[in-house]
PDB file of C-alpha atoms (C1' of nucleotides) in Angstrom:
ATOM      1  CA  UNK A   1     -15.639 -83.719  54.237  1.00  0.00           C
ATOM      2  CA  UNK A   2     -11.826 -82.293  53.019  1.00  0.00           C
ATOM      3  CA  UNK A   3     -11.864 -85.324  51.269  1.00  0.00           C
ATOM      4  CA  UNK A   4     -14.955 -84.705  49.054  1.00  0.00           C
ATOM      5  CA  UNK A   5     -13.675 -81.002  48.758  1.00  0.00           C
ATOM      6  CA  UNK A   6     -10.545 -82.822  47.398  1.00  0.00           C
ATOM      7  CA  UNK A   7     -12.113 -84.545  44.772  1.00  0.00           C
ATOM      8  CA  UNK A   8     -13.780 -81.341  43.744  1.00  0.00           C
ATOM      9  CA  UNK A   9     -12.946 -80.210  40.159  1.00  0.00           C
ATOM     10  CA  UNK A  10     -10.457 -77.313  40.221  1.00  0.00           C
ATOM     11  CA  UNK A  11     -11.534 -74.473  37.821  1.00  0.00           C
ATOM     12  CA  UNK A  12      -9.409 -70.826  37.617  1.00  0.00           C
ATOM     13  CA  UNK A  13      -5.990 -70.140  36.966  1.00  0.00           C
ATOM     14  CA  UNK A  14      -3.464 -72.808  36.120  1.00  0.00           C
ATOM     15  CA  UNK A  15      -0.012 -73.626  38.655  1.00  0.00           C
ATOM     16  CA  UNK A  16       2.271 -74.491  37.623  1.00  0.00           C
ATOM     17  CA  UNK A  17       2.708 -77.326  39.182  1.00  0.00           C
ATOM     18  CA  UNK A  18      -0.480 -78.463  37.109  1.00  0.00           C
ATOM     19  CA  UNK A  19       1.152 -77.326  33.753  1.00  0.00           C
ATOM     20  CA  UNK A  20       4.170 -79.195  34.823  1.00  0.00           C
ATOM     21  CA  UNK A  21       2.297 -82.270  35.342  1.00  0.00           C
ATOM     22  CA  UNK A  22       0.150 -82.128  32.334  1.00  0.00           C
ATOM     23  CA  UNK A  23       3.060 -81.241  29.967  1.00  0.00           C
ATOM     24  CA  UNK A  24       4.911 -84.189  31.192  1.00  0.00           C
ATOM     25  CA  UNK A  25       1.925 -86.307  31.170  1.00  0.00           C
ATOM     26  CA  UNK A  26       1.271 -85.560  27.551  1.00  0.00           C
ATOM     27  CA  UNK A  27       4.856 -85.738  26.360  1.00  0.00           C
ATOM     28  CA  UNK A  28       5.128 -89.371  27.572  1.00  0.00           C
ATOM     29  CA  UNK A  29       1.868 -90.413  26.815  1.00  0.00           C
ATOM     30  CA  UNK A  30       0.491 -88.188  23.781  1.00  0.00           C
ATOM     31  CA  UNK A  31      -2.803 -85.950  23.901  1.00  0.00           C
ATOM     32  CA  UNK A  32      -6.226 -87.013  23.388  1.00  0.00           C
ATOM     33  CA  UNK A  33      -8.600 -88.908  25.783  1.00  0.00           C
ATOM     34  CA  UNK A  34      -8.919 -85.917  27.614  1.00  0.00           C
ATOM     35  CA  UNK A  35     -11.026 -87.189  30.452  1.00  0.00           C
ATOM     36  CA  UNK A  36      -9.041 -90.218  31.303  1.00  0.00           C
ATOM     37  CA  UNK A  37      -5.983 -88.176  30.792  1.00  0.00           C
ATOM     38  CA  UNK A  38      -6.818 -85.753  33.465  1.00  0.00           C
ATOM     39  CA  UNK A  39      -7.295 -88.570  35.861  1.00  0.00           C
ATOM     40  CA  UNK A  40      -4.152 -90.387  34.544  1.00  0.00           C
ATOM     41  CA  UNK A  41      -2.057 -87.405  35.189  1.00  0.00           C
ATOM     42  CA  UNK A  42      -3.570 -86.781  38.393  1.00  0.00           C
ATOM     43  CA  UNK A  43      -5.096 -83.561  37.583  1.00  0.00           C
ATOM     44  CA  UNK A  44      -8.204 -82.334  39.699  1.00  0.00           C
ATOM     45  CA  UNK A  45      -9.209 -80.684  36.338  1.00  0.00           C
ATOM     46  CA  UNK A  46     -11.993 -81.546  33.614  1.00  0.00           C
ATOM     47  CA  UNK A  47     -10.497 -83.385  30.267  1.00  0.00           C
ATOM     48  CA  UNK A  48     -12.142 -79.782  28.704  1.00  0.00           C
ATOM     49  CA  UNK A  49      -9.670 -77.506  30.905  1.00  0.00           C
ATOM     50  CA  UNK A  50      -6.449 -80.348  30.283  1.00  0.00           C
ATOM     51  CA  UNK A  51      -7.391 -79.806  26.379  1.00  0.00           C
ATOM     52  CA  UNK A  52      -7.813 -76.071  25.974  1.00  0.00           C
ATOM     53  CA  UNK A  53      -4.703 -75.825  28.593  1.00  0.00           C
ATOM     54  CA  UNK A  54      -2.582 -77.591  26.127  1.00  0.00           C
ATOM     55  CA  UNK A  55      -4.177 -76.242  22.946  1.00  0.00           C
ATOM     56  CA  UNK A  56      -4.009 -72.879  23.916  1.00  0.00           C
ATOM     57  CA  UNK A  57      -0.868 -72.384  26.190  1.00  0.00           C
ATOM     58  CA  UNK A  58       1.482 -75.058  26.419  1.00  0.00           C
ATOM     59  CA  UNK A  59       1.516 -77.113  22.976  1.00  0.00           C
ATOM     60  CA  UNK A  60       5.180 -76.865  21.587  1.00  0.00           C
ATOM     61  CA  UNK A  61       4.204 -75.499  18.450  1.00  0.00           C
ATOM     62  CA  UNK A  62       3.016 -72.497  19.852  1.00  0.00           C
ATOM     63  CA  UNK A  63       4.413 -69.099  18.340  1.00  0.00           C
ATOM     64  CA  UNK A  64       4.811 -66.733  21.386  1.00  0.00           C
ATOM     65  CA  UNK A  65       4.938 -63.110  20.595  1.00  0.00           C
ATOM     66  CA  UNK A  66       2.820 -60.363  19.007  1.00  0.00           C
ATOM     67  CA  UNK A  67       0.409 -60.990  15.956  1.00  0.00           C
ATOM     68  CA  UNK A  68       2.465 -59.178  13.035  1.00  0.00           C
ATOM     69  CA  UNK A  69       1.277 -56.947  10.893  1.00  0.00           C
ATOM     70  CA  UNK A  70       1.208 -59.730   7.871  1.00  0.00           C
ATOM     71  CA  UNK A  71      -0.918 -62.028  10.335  1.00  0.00           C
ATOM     72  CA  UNK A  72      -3.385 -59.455  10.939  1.00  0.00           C
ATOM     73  CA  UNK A  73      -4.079 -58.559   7.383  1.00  0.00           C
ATOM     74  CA  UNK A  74      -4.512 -62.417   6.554  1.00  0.00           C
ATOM     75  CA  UNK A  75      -6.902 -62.432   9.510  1.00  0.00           C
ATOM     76  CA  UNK A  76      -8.708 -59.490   8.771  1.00  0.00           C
ATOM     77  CA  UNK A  77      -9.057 -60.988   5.269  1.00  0.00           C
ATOM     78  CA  UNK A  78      -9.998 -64.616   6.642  1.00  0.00           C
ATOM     79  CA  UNK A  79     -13.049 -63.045   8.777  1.00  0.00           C
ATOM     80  CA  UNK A  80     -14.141 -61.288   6.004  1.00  0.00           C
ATOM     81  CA  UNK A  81     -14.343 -64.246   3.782  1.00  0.00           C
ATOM     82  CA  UNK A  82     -15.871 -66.985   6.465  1.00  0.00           C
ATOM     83  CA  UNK A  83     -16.912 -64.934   9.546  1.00  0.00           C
ATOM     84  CA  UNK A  84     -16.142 -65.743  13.139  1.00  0.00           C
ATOM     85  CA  UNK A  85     -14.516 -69.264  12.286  1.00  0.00           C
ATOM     86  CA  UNK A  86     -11.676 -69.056  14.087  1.00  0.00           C
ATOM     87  CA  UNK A  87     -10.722 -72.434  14.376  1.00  0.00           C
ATOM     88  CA  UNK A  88     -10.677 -73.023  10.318  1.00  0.00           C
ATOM     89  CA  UNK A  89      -8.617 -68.581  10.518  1.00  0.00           C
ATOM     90  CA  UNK A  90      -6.059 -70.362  13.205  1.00  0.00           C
ATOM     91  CA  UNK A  91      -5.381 -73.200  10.068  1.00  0.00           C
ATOM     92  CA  UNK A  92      -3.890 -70.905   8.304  1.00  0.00           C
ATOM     93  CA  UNK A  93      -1.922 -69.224  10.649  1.00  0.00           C
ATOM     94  CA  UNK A  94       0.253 -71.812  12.338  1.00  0.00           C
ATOM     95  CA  UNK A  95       1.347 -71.462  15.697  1.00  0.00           C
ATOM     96  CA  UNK A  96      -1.527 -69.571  16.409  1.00  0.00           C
ATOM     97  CA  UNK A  97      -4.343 -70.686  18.427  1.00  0.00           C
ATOM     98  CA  UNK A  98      -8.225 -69.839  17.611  1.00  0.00           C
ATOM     99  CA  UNK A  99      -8.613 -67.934  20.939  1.00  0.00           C
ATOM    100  CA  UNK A 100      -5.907 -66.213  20.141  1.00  0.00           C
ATOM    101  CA  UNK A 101      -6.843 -65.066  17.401  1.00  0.00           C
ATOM    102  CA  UNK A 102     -10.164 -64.422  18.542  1.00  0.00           C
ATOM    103  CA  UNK A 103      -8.973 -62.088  20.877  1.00  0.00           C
ATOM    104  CA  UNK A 104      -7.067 -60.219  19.105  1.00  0.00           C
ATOM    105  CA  UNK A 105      -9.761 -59.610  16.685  1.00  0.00           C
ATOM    106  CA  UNK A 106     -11.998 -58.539  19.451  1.00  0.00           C
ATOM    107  CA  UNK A 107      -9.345 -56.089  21.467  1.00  0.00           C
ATOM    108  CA  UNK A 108      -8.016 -54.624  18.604  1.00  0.00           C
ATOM    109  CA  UNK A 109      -9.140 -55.272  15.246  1.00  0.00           C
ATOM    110  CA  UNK A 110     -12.383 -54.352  15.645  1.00  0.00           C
ATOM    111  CA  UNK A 111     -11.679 -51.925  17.915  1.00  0.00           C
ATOM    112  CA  UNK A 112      -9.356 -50.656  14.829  1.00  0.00           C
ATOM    113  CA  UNK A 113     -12.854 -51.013  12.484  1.00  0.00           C
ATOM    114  CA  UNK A 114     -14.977 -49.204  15.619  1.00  0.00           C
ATOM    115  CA  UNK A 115     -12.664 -45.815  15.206  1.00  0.00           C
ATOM    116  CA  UNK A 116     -13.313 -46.190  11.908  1.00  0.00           C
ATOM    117  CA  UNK A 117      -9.813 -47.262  10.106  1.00  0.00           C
ATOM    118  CA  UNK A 118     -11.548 -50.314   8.359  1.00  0.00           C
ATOM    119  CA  UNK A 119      -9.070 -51.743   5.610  1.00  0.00           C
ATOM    120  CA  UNK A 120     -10.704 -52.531   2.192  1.00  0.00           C
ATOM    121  CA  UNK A 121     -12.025 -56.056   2.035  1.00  0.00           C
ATOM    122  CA  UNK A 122      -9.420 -58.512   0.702  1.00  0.00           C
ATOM    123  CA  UNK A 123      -7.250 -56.073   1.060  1.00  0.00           C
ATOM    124  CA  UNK A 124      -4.210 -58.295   1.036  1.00  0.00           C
ATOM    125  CA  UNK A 125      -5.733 -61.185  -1.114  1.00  0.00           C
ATOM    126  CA  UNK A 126      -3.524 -59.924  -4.501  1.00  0.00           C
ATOM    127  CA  UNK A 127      -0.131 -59.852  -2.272  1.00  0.00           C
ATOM    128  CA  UNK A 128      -0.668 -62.628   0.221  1.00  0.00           C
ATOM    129  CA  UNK A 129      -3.397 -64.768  -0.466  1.00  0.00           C
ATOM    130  CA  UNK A 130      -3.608 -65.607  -3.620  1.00  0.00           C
ATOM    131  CA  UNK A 131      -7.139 -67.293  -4.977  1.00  0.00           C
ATOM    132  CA  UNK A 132      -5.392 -70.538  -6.149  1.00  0.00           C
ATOM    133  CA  UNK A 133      -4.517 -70.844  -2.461  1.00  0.00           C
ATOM    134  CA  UNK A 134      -7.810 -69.545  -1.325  1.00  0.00           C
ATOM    135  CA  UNK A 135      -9.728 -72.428  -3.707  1.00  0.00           C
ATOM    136  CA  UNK A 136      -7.109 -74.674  -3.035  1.00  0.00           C
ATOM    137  CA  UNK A 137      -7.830 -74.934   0.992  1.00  0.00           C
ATOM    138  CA  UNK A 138     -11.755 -74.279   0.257  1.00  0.00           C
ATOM    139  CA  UNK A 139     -11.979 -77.374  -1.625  1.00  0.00           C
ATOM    140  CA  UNK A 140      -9.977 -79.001   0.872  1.00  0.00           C
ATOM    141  CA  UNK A 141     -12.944 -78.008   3.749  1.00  0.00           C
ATOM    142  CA  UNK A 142     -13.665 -81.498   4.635  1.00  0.00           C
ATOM    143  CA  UNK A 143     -10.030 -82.184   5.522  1.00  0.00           C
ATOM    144  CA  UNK A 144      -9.701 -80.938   9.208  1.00  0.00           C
ATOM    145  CA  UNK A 145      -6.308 -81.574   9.738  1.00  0.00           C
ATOM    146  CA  UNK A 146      -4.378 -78.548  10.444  1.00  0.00           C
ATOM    147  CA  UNK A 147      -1.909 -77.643   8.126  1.00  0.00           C
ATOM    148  CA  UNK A 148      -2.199 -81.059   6.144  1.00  0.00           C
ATOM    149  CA  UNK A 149      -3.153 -78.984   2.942  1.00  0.00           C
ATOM    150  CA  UNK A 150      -1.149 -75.715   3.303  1.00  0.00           C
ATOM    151  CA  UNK A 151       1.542 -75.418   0.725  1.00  0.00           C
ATOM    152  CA  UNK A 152       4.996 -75.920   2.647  1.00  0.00           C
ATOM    153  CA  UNK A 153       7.010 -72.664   0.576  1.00  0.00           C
ATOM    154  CA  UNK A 154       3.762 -70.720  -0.169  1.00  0.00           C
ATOM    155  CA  UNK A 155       5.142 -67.257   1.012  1.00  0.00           C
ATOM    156  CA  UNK A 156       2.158 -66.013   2.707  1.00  0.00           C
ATOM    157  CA  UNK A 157       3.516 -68.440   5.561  1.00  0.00           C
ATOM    158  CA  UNK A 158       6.733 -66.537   5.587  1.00  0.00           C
ATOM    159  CA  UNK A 159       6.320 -64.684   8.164  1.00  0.00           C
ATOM    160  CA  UNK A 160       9.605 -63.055  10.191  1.00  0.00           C
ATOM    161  CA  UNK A 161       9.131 -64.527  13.641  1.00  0.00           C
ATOM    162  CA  UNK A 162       9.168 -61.487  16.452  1.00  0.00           C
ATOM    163  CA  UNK A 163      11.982 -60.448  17.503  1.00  0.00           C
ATOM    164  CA  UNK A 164      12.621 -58.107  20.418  1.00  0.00           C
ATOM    165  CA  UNK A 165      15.256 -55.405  19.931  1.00  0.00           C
ATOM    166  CA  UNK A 166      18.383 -57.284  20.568  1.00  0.00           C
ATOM    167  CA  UNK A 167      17.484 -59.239  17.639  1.00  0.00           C
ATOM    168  CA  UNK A 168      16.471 -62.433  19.560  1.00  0.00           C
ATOM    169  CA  UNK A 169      13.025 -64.283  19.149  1.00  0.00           C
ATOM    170  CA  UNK A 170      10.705 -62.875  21.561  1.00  0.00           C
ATOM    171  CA  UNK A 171       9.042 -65.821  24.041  1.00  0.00           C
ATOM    172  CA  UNK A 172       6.231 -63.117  24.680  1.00  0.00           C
ATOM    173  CA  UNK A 173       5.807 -62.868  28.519  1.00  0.00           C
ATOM    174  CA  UNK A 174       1.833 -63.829  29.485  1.00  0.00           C
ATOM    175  CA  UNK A 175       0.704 -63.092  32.826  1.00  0.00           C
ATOM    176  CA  UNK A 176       0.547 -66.740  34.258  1.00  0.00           C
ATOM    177  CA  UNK A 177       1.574 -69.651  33.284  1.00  0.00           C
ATOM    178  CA  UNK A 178       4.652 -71.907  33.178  1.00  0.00           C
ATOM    179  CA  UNK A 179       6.947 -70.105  31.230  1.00  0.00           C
ATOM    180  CA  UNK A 180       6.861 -66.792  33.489  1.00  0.00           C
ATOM    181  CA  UNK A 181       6.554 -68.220  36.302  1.00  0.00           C
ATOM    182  CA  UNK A 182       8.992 -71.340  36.706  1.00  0.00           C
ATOM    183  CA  UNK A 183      11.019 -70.763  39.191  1.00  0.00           C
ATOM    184  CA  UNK A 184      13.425 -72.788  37.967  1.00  0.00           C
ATOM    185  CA  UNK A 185      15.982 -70.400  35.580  1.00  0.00           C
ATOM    186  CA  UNK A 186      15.113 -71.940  32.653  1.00  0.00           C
ATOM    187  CA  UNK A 187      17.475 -70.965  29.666  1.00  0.00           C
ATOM    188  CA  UNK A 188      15.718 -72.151  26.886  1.00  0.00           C
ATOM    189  CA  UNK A 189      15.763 -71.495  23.115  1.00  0.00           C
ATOM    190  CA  UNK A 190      12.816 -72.993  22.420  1.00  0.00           C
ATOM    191  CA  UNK A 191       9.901 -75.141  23.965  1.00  0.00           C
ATOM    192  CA  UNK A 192      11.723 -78.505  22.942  1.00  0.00           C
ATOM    193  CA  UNK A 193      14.301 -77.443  24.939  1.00  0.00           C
ATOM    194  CA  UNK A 194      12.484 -76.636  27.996  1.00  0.00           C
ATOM    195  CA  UNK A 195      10.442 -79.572  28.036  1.00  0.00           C
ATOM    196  CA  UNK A 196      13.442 -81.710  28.339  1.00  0.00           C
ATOM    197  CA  UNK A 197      14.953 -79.520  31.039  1.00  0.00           C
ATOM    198  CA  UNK A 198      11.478 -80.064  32.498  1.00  0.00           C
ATOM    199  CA  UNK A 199      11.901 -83.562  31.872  1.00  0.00           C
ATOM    200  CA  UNK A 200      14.933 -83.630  33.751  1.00  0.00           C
ATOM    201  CA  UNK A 201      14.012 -81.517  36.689  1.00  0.00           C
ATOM    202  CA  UNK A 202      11.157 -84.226  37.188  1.00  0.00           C
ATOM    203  CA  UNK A 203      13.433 -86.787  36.892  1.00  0.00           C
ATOM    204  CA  UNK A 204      15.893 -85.321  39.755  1.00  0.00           C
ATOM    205  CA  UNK A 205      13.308 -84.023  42.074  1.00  0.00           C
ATOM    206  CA  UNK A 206      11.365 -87.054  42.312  1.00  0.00           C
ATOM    207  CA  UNK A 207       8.543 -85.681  44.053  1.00  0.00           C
ATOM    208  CA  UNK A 208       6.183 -85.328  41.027  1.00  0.00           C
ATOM    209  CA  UNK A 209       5.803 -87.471  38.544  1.00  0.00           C
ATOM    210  CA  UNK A 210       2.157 -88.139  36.597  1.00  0.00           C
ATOM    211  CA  UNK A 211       1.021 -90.335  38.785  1.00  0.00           C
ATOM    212  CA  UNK A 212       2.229 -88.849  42.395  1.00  0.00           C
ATOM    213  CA  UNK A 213      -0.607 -86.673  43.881  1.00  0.00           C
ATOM    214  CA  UNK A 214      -0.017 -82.814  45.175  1.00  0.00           C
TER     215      UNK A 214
ATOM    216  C1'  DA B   1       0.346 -41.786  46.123  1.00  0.00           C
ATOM    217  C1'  DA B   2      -4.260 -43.342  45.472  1.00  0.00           C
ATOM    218  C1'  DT B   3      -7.973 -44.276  42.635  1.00  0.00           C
ATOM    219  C1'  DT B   4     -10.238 -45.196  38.360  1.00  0.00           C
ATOM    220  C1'  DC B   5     -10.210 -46.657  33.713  1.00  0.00           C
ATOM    221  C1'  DT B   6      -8.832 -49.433  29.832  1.00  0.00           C
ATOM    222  C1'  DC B   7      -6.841 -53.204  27.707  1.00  0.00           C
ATOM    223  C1'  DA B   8      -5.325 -57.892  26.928  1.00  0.00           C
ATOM    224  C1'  DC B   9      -5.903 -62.522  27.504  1.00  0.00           C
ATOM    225  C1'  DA B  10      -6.631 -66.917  30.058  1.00  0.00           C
ATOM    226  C1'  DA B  11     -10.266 -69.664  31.093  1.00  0.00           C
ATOM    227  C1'  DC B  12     -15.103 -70.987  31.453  1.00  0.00           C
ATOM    228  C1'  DC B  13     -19.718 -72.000  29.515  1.00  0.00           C
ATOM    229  C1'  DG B  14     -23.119 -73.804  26.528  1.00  0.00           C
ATOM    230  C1'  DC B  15     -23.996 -75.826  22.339  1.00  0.00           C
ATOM    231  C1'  DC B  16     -23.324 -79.032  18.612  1.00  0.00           C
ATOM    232  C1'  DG B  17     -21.722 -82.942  15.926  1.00  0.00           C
ATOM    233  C1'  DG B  18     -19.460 -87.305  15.872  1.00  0.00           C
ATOM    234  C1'  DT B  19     -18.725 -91.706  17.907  1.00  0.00           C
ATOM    235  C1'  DA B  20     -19.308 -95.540  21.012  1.00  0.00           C
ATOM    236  C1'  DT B  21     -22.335 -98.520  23.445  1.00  0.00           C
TER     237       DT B  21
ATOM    238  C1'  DC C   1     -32.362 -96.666  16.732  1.00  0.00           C
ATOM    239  C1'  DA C   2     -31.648 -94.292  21.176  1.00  0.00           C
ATOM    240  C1'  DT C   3     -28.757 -92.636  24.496  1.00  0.00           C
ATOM    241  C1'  DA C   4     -24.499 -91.170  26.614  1.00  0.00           C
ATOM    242  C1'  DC C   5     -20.192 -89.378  26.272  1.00  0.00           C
ATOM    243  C1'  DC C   6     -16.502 -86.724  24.398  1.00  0.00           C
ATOM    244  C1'  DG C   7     -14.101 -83.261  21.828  1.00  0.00           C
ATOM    245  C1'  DG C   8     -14.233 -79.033  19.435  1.00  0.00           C
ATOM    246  C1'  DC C   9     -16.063 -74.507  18.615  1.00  0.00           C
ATOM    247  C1'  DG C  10     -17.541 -69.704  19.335  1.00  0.00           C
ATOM    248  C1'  DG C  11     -19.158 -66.462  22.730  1.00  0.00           C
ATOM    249  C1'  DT C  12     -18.431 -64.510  27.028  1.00  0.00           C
ATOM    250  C1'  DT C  13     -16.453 -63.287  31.461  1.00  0.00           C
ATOM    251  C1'  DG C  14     -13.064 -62.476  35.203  1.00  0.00           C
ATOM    252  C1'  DT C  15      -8.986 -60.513  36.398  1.00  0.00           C
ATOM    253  C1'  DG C  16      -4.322 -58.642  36.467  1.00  0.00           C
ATOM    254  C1'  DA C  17      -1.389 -55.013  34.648  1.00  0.00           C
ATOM    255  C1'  DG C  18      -0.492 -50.685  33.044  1.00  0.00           C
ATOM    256  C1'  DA C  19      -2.133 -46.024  31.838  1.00  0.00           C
ATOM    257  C1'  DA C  20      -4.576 -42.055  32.939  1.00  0.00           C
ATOM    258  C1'  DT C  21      -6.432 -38.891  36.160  1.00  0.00           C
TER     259       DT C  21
END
DNA sequence: AATTCTCACAACCGCCGGTAT
DNA sequence: CATACCGGCGGTTGTGAGAAT
């Protein structure tokens, strides 16, 4: 009976002792596999969840903070040249995820277009995205892997990171999730760092590890 | 202070294409 | 070739937080 509940697949909110475990999980072991990695880790989760958890939250590449204005316009200019592909927008802003982006277009971009305030189309094309880039990456459509065709120094990918009033990167503050609600005082400067501080809090507590059930 | 409304975003769902068997 | 499985994608929903009343 409890045990069947048990073996239920969890669905809802993320703890953190689940992002724990599948952050440490993947940094030993890499990502992929999804299915089998869920079980490896121990996770009562579906390999879909472990994937879009990492993808979306806790990959180290992540840029945490607001959209800038000089993302925005390249989105608004991406959706207006390809639609709702978010996935192929998010290659060409890195460190941003697709549902990211996808939200952002929904809650306030459009909402921006609703009242009215629609920019021109290609509005920024002639100051940030210029067509030799533009043909460049279109030709390059069969070649899904991110980033592997964007020009390192191209400026459009210069963008200032966010940086909260004191001058120091913002590590924007979402509403769950690890990074808010650790409760270990993480001082970290970047993900790299708290991963091995994670790393090493795993390592000294000794109850969890990927393979220890909670 | 309490209630309602609005917004932002994390997470789920269903579908589709690619790959393995 | 047929089927099953998996990963990725876009659309949608649920919910918490803050603002407005």
């Amino acid at each position: 009976m409890y045990e069947q509940e048990e073996e239920k697949i969890r669905k809802g909110p993320w703890t953190v002792q689940e992002d724990m475990r599948l952050v440490n999980y993947i940094t030993l072991n890499g990502e992929g596999r999804w299915n089998f990695l869920a079980k490896a880790a121990g996770l009562r989760r579906s390999g879909k969840s472990c994937r879009l958890r990492w993808v979306n939250y806790l990959r180290p590449d992540l840029k945490r903070g607001n959209i800038t204005p000089q993302e925005e316009r390249l989105i608004i200019d991406l959706q207006s040249r390809w639609g709702n592909r978010w996935s192929r927008i998010a290659q060409y802003l890195p460190g941003r995820t697709d549902n990211e982006i996808k939200n952002h277009w929904r809650t306030r971009i459009k909402r921006k277009f609703n009242a009215g305030n629609r920019p021109s189309q290609h509005s920024m094309c002639s100051t940030c995205m210029p067509d030799q880039f533009i043909e460049q990456n279109d030709g390059a459509e069969k070649d899904r892997t991110p980033q592997s065709n964007i020009p390192q120094n191209h400026t459009v990918f210069h963008f200032d990171e966010q940086r909260n009033s004191n001058g120091v990167n913002e590590f924007n503050g979402n509403k769950s999730g690890l990074f808010e609600t650790l409760a270990m005082p993480f001082q970290m400067e970047s993900y790299a760092d708290m991963l091995s501080e994670l790393h090493e809090f795993l390592m000294e507590d000794g109850n969890l590890s990927p393979f220890t059930e909670f």
